[in-house]
XYZ file of C-alpha atoms in Angstrom:
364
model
C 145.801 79.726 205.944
C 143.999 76.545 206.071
C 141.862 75.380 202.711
C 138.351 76.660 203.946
C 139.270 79.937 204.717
C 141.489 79.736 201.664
C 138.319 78.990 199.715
C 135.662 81.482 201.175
C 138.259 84.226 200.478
C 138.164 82.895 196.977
C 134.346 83.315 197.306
C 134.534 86.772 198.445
C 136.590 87.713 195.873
C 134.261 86.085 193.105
C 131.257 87.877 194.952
C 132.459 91.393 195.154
C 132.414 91.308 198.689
C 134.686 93.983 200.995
C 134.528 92.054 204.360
C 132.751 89.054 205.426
C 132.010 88.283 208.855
C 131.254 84.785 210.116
C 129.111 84.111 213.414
C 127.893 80.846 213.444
C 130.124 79.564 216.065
C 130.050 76.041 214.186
C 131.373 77.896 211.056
C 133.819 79.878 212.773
C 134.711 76.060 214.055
C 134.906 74.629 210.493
C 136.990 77.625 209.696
C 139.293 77.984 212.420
C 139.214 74.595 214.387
C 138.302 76.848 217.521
C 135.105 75.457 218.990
C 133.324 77.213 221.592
C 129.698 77.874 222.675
C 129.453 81.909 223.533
C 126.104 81.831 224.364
C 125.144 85.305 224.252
C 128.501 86.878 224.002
C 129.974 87.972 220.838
C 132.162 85.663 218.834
C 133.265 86.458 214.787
C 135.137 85.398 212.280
C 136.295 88.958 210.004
C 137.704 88.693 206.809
C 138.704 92.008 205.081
C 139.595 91.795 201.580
C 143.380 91.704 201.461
C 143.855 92.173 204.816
C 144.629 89.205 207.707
C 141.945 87.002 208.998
C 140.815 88.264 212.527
C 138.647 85.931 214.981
C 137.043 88.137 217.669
C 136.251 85.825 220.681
C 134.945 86.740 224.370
C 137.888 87.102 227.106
C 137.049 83.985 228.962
C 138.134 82.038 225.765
C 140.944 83.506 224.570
C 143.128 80.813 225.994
C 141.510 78.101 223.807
C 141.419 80.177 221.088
C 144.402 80.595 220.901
C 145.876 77.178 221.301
C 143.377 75.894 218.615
C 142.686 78.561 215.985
C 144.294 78.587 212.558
C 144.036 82.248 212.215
C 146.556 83.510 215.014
C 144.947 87.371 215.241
C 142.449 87.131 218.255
C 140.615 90.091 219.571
C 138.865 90.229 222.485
C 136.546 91.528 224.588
C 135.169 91.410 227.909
C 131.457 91.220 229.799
C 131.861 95.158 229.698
C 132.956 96.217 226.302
C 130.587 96.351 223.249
C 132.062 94.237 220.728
C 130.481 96.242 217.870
C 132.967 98.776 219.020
C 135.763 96.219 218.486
C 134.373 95.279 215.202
C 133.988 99.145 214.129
C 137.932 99.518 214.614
C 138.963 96.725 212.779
C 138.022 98.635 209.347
C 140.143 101.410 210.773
C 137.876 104.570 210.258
C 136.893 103.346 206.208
C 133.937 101.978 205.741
C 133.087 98.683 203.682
C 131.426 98.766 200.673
C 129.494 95.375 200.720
C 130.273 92.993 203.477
C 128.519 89.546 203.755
C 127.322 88.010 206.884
C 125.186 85.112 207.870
C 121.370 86.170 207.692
C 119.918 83.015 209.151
C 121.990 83.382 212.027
C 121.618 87.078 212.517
C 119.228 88.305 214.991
C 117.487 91.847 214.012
C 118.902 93.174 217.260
C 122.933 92.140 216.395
C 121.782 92.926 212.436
C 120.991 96.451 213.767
C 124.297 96.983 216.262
C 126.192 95.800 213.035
C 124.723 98.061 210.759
C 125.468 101.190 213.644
C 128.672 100.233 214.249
C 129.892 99.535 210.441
C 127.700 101.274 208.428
C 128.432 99.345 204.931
C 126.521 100.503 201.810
C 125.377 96.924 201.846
C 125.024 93.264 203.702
C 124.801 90.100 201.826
C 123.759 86.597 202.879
C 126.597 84.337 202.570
C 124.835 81.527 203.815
C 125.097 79.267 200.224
C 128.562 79.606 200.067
C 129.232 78.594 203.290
C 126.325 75.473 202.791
C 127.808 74.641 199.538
C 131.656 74.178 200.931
C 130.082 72.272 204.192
C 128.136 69.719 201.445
C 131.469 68.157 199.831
C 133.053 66.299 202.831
C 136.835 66.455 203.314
C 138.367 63.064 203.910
C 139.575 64.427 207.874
C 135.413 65.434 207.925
C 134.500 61.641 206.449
C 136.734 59.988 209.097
C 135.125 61.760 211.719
C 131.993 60.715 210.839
C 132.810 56.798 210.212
C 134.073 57.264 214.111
C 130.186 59.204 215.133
C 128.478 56.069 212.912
C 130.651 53.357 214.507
C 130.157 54.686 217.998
C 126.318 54.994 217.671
C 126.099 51.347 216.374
C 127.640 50.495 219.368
C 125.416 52.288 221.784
C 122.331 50.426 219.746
C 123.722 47.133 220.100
C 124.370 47.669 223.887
C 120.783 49.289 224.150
C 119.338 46.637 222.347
C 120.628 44.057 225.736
C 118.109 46.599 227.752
C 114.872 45.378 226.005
C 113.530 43.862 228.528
C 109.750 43.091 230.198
C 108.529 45.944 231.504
C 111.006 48.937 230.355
C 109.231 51.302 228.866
C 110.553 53.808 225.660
C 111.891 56.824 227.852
C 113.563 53.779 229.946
C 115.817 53.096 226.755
C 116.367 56.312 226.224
C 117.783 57.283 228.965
C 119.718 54.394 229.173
C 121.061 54.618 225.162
C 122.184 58.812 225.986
C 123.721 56.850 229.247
C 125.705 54.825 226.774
C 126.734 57.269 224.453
C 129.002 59.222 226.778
C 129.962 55.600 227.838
C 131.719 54.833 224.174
C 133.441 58.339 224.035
C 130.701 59.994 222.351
C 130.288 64.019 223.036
C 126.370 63.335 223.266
C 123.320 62.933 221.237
C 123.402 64.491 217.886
C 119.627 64.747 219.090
C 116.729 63.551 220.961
C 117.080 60.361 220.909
C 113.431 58.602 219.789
C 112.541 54.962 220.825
C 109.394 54.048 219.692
C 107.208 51.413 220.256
C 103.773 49.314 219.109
C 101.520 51.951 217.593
C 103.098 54.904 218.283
C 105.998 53.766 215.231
C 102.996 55.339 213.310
C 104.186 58.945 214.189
C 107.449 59.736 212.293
C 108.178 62.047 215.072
C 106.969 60.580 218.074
C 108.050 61.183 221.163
C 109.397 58.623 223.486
C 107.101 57.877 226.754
C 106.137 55.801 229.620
C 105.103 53.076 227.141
C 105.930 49.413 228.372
C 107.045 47.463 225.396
C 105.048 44.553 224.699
C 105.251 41.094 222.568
C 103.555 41.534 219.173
C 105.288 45.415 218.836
C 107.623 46.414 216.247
C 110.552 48.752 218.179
C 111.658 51.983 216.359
C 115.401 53.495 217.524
C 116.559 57.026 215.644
C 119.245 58.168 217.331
C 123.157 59.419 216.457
C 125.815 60.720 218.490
C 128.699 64.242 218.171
C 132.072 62.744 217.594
C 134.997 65.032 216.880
C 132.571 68.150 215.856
C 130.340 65.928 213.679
C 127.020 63.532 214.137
C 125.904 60.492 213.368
C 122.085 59.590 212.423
C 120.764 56.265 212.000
C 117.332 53.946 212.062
C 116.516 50.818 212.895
C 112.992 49.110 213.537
C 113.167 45.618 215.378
C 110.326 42.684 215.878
C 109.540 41.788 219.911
C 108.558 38.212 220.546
C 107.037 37.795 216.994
C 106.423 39.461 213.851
C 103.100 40.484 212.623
C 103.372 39.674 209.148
C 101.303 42.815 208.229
C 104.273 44.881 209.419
C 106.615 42.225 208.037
C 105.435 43.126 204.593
C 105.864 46.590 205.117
C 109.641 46.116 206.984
C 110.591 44.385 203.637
C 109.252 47.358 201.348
C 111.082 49.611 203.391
C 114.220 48.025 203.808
C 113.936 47.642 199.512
C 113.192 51.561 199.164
C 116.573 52.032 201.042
C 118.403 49.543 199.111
C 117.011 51.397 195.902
C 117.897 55.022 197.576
C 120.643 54.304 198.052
C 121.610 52.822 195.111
C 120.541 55.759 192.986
C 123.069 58.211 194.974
C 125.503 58.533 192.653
C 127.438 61.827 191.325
C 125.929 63.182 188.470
C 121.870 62.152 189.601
C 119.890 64.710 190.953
C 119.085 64.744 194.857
C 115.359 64.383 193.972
C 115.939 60.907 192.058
C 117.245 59.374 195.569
C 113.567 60.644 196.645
C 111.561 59.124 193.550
C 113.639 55.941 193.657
C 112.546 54.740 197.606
C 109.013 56.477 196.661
C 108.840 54.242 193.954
C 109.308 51.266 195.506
C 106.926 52.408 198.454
C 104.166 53.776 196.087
C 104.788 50.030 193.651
C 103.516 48.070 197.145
C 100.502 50.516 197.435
C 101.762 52.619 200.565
C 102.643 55.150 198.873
C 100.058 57.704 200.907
C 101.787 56.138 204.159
C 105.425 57.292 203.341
C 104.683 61.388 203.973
C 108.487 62.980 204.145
C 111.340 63.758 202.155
C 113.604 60.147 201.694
C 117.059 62.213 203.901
C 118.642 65.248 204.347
C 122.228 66.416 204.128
C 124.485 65.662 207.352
C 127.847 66.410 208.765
C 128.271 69.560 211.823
C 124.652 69.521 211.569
C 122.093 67.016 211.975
C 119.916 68.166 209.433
C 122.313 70.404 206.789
C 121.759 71.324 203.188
C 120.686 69.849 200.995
C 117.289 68.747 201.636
C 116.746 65.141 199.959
C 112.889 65.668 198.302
C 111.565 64.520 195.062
C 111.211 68.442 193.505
C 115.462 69.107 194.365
C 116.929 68.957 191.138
C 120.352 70.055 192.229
C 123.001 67.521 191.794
C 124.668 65.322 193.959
C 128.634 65.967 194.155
C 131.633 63.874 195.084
C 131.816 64.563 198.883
C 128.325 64.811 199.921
C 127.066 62.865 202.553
C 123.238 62.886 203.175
C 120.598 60.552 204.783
C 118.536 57.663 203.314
C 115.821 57.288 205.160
C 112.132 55.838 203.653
C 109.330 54.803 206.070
C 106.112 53.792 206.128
C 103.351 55.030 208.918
C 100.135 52.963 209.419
C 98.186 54.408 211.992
C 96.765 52.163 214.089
C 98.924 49.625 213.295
C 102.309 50.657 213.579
C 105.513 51.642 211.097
C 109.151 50.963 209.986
C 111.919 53.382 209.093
C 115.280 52.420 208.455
C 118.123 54.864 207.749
C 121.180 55.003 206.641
C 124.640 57.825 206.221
C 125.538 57.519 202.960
C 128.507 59.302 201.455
C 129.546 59.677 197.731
C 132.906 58.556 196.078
C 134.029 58.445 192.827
C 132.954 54.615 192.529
C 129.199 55.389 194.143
C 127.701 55.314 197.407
C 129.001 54.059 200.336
C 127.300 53.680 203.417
C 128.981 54.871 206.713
C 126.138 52.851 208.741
C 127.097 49.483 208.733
C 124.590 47.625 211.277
C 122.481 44.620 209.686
C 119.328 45.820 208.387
C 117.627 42.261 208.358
C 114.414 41.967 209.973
C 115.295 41.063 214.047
C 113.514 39.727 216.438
C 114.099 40.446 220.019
C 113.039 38.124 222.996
C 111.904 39.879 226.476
């Protein structure tokens, strides 16, 4: 048995739990190594106390399943069969006392065919213990996301030759999720966002027919899926010439990250990474212009626990690997975000974004 599924039966145990089914199909991924999208079809992970792991996967993937699960008993079913029914006789006529599942990934509908088919005195969420093994990154998880961070700073510095007169921000975009398959990327981690001139302004704009013109500051957020894991970074370039408004705010910005990330270190809260970019912001006096959280956790997901805002007073652990990512939004005039993947060692932060942060110009 492989050391996550070692250490969520641990976590069963400690939580009084019977059974515990997994259905997340990126958790039964990070538990099994078996990666598959079922769409609507049924596909589990079942752990019975002191029984054998069983992964329940449709027909159609049984094949793959097989040659990359860890946990070697596969049930299946087909387009006809209910798998409720398949999950009913895996308890073998007794029924569970409390079994935990995954509530935020539980429609009412399956909640209810669970609940028919093994009618447990109770359910309860498991979704923390699953979000606080995910948070501390394995070295085999780090690697693969050094690999998703060095491919999407390649696809930016290719893009970057495509900034030219008249392309427009969906132009790049296309042309960036062109290049991402290109490296040996699986895809965007997701929706790629080129900004440009005022529309910087909107933290989540989205990217249109826009022709990018001299004078405009040029926002990219974008990452990349690399072995099962993503990539996110920022970086806001000058065209032609720098207005030295937006100058002054690219250098606050690029000194909140600094300071971010410099306060990420084991043993600080995740809300100090927060207060120390939002004090650097708030010190220049655009503080009311910087109006979301400074990151968020990342690895599988995107966006993953935990959630980097000033209030979080959990603490930051050996492992994690989160976002760093201050901005500032003038509307009207423009913004800057730049962003970094940081991840925690014993002897502090280090980022897995390595691109220059300097202030750039770029000629049409």
């Amino acid at each position: 048995m492989n050391e996550a599924l070692s250490t969520l039966e641990q976590g069963m145990a400690g939580g009084g739990l019977d059974a515990l089914l997994v259905t997340d199909p990126k958790h039964v991924y990070y538990l099994t190594g078996f990666a598959s999208n079922p769409h609507e079809r049924f596909l589990g992970l079942l752990l019975i106390r002191g029984g054998e792991p069983m992964l329940i996967v449709p027909a159609l993937d049984a094949e793959a399943a097989h040659a990359a699960s860890s946990v070697t008993k596969i049930l299946t079913h087909s387009d006809t069969d209910n798998p409720y029914e398949l999950l009913k006789s895996c308890f073998a006529g007794s029924k569970p006392g409390t079994v935990g599942i995954e509530k935020e990934h539980f429609t009412v509908n399956r909640y209810e065919q669970l609940a028919e088919a093994v009618p447990a005195d109770a359910f309860r969420d498991i979704g923390h213990l699953l979000r606080s093994m995910r948070a501390k990154k394995t070295p085999d998880e780090v690697s693969r996301m050094k690999h998703a961070a060095e491919l999407v700073e390649e696809v930016l510095r290719q893009g970057l030759t495509h900034v030219k007169a008249g392309v427009s921000e969906i132009e790049l975009v296309a042309e960036l999720e062109y290049l991402m398959k290109k490296v040996g990327a699986s895809g965007p981690s997701f929706d790629t966002m080129v900004l440009s001139g005022p529309n910087t302004a909107l933290p989540h704009g989205v990217p249109g027919s826009r022709i990018i013109q001299p004078g405009d500051f040029l926002m990219f957020d974008l990452g990349v899926y690399a072995a099962g894991y993503a990539s996110d970074i920022t970086r806001t370039f000058a065209v032609e010439e720098a207005n030295p408004k937006l100058v002054e705010i690219y250098n606050t910005v690029l000194a909140a990250n600094e300071a971010g990330i410099a306060a990420s270190r084991a043993g600080a809260t995740f809300g100090s990474v927060d207060r120390a970019a939002r004090d650097v912001i708030e010190a220049a006096g655009y503080g009311e212009y910087f109006m979301h959280r400074v990151g968020h956790g990342l690895g599988m997901d995107t966006h993953e626990y935990p959630s980097l805002h000033g209030m979080n007073g959990e603490y930051i652990d050996i492992g994690n690997v989160f976002t760093v990512e201050p901005g500032i939004y003038v509307a009207g005039l423009g913004g800057v975000r730049i962003e970094d993947d940081v991840w925690i060692t014993p002897d502090g932060p280090q980022t897995l974004t390595t691109m220059s942060k300097a202030l750039t110009v770029l000629h049409l």
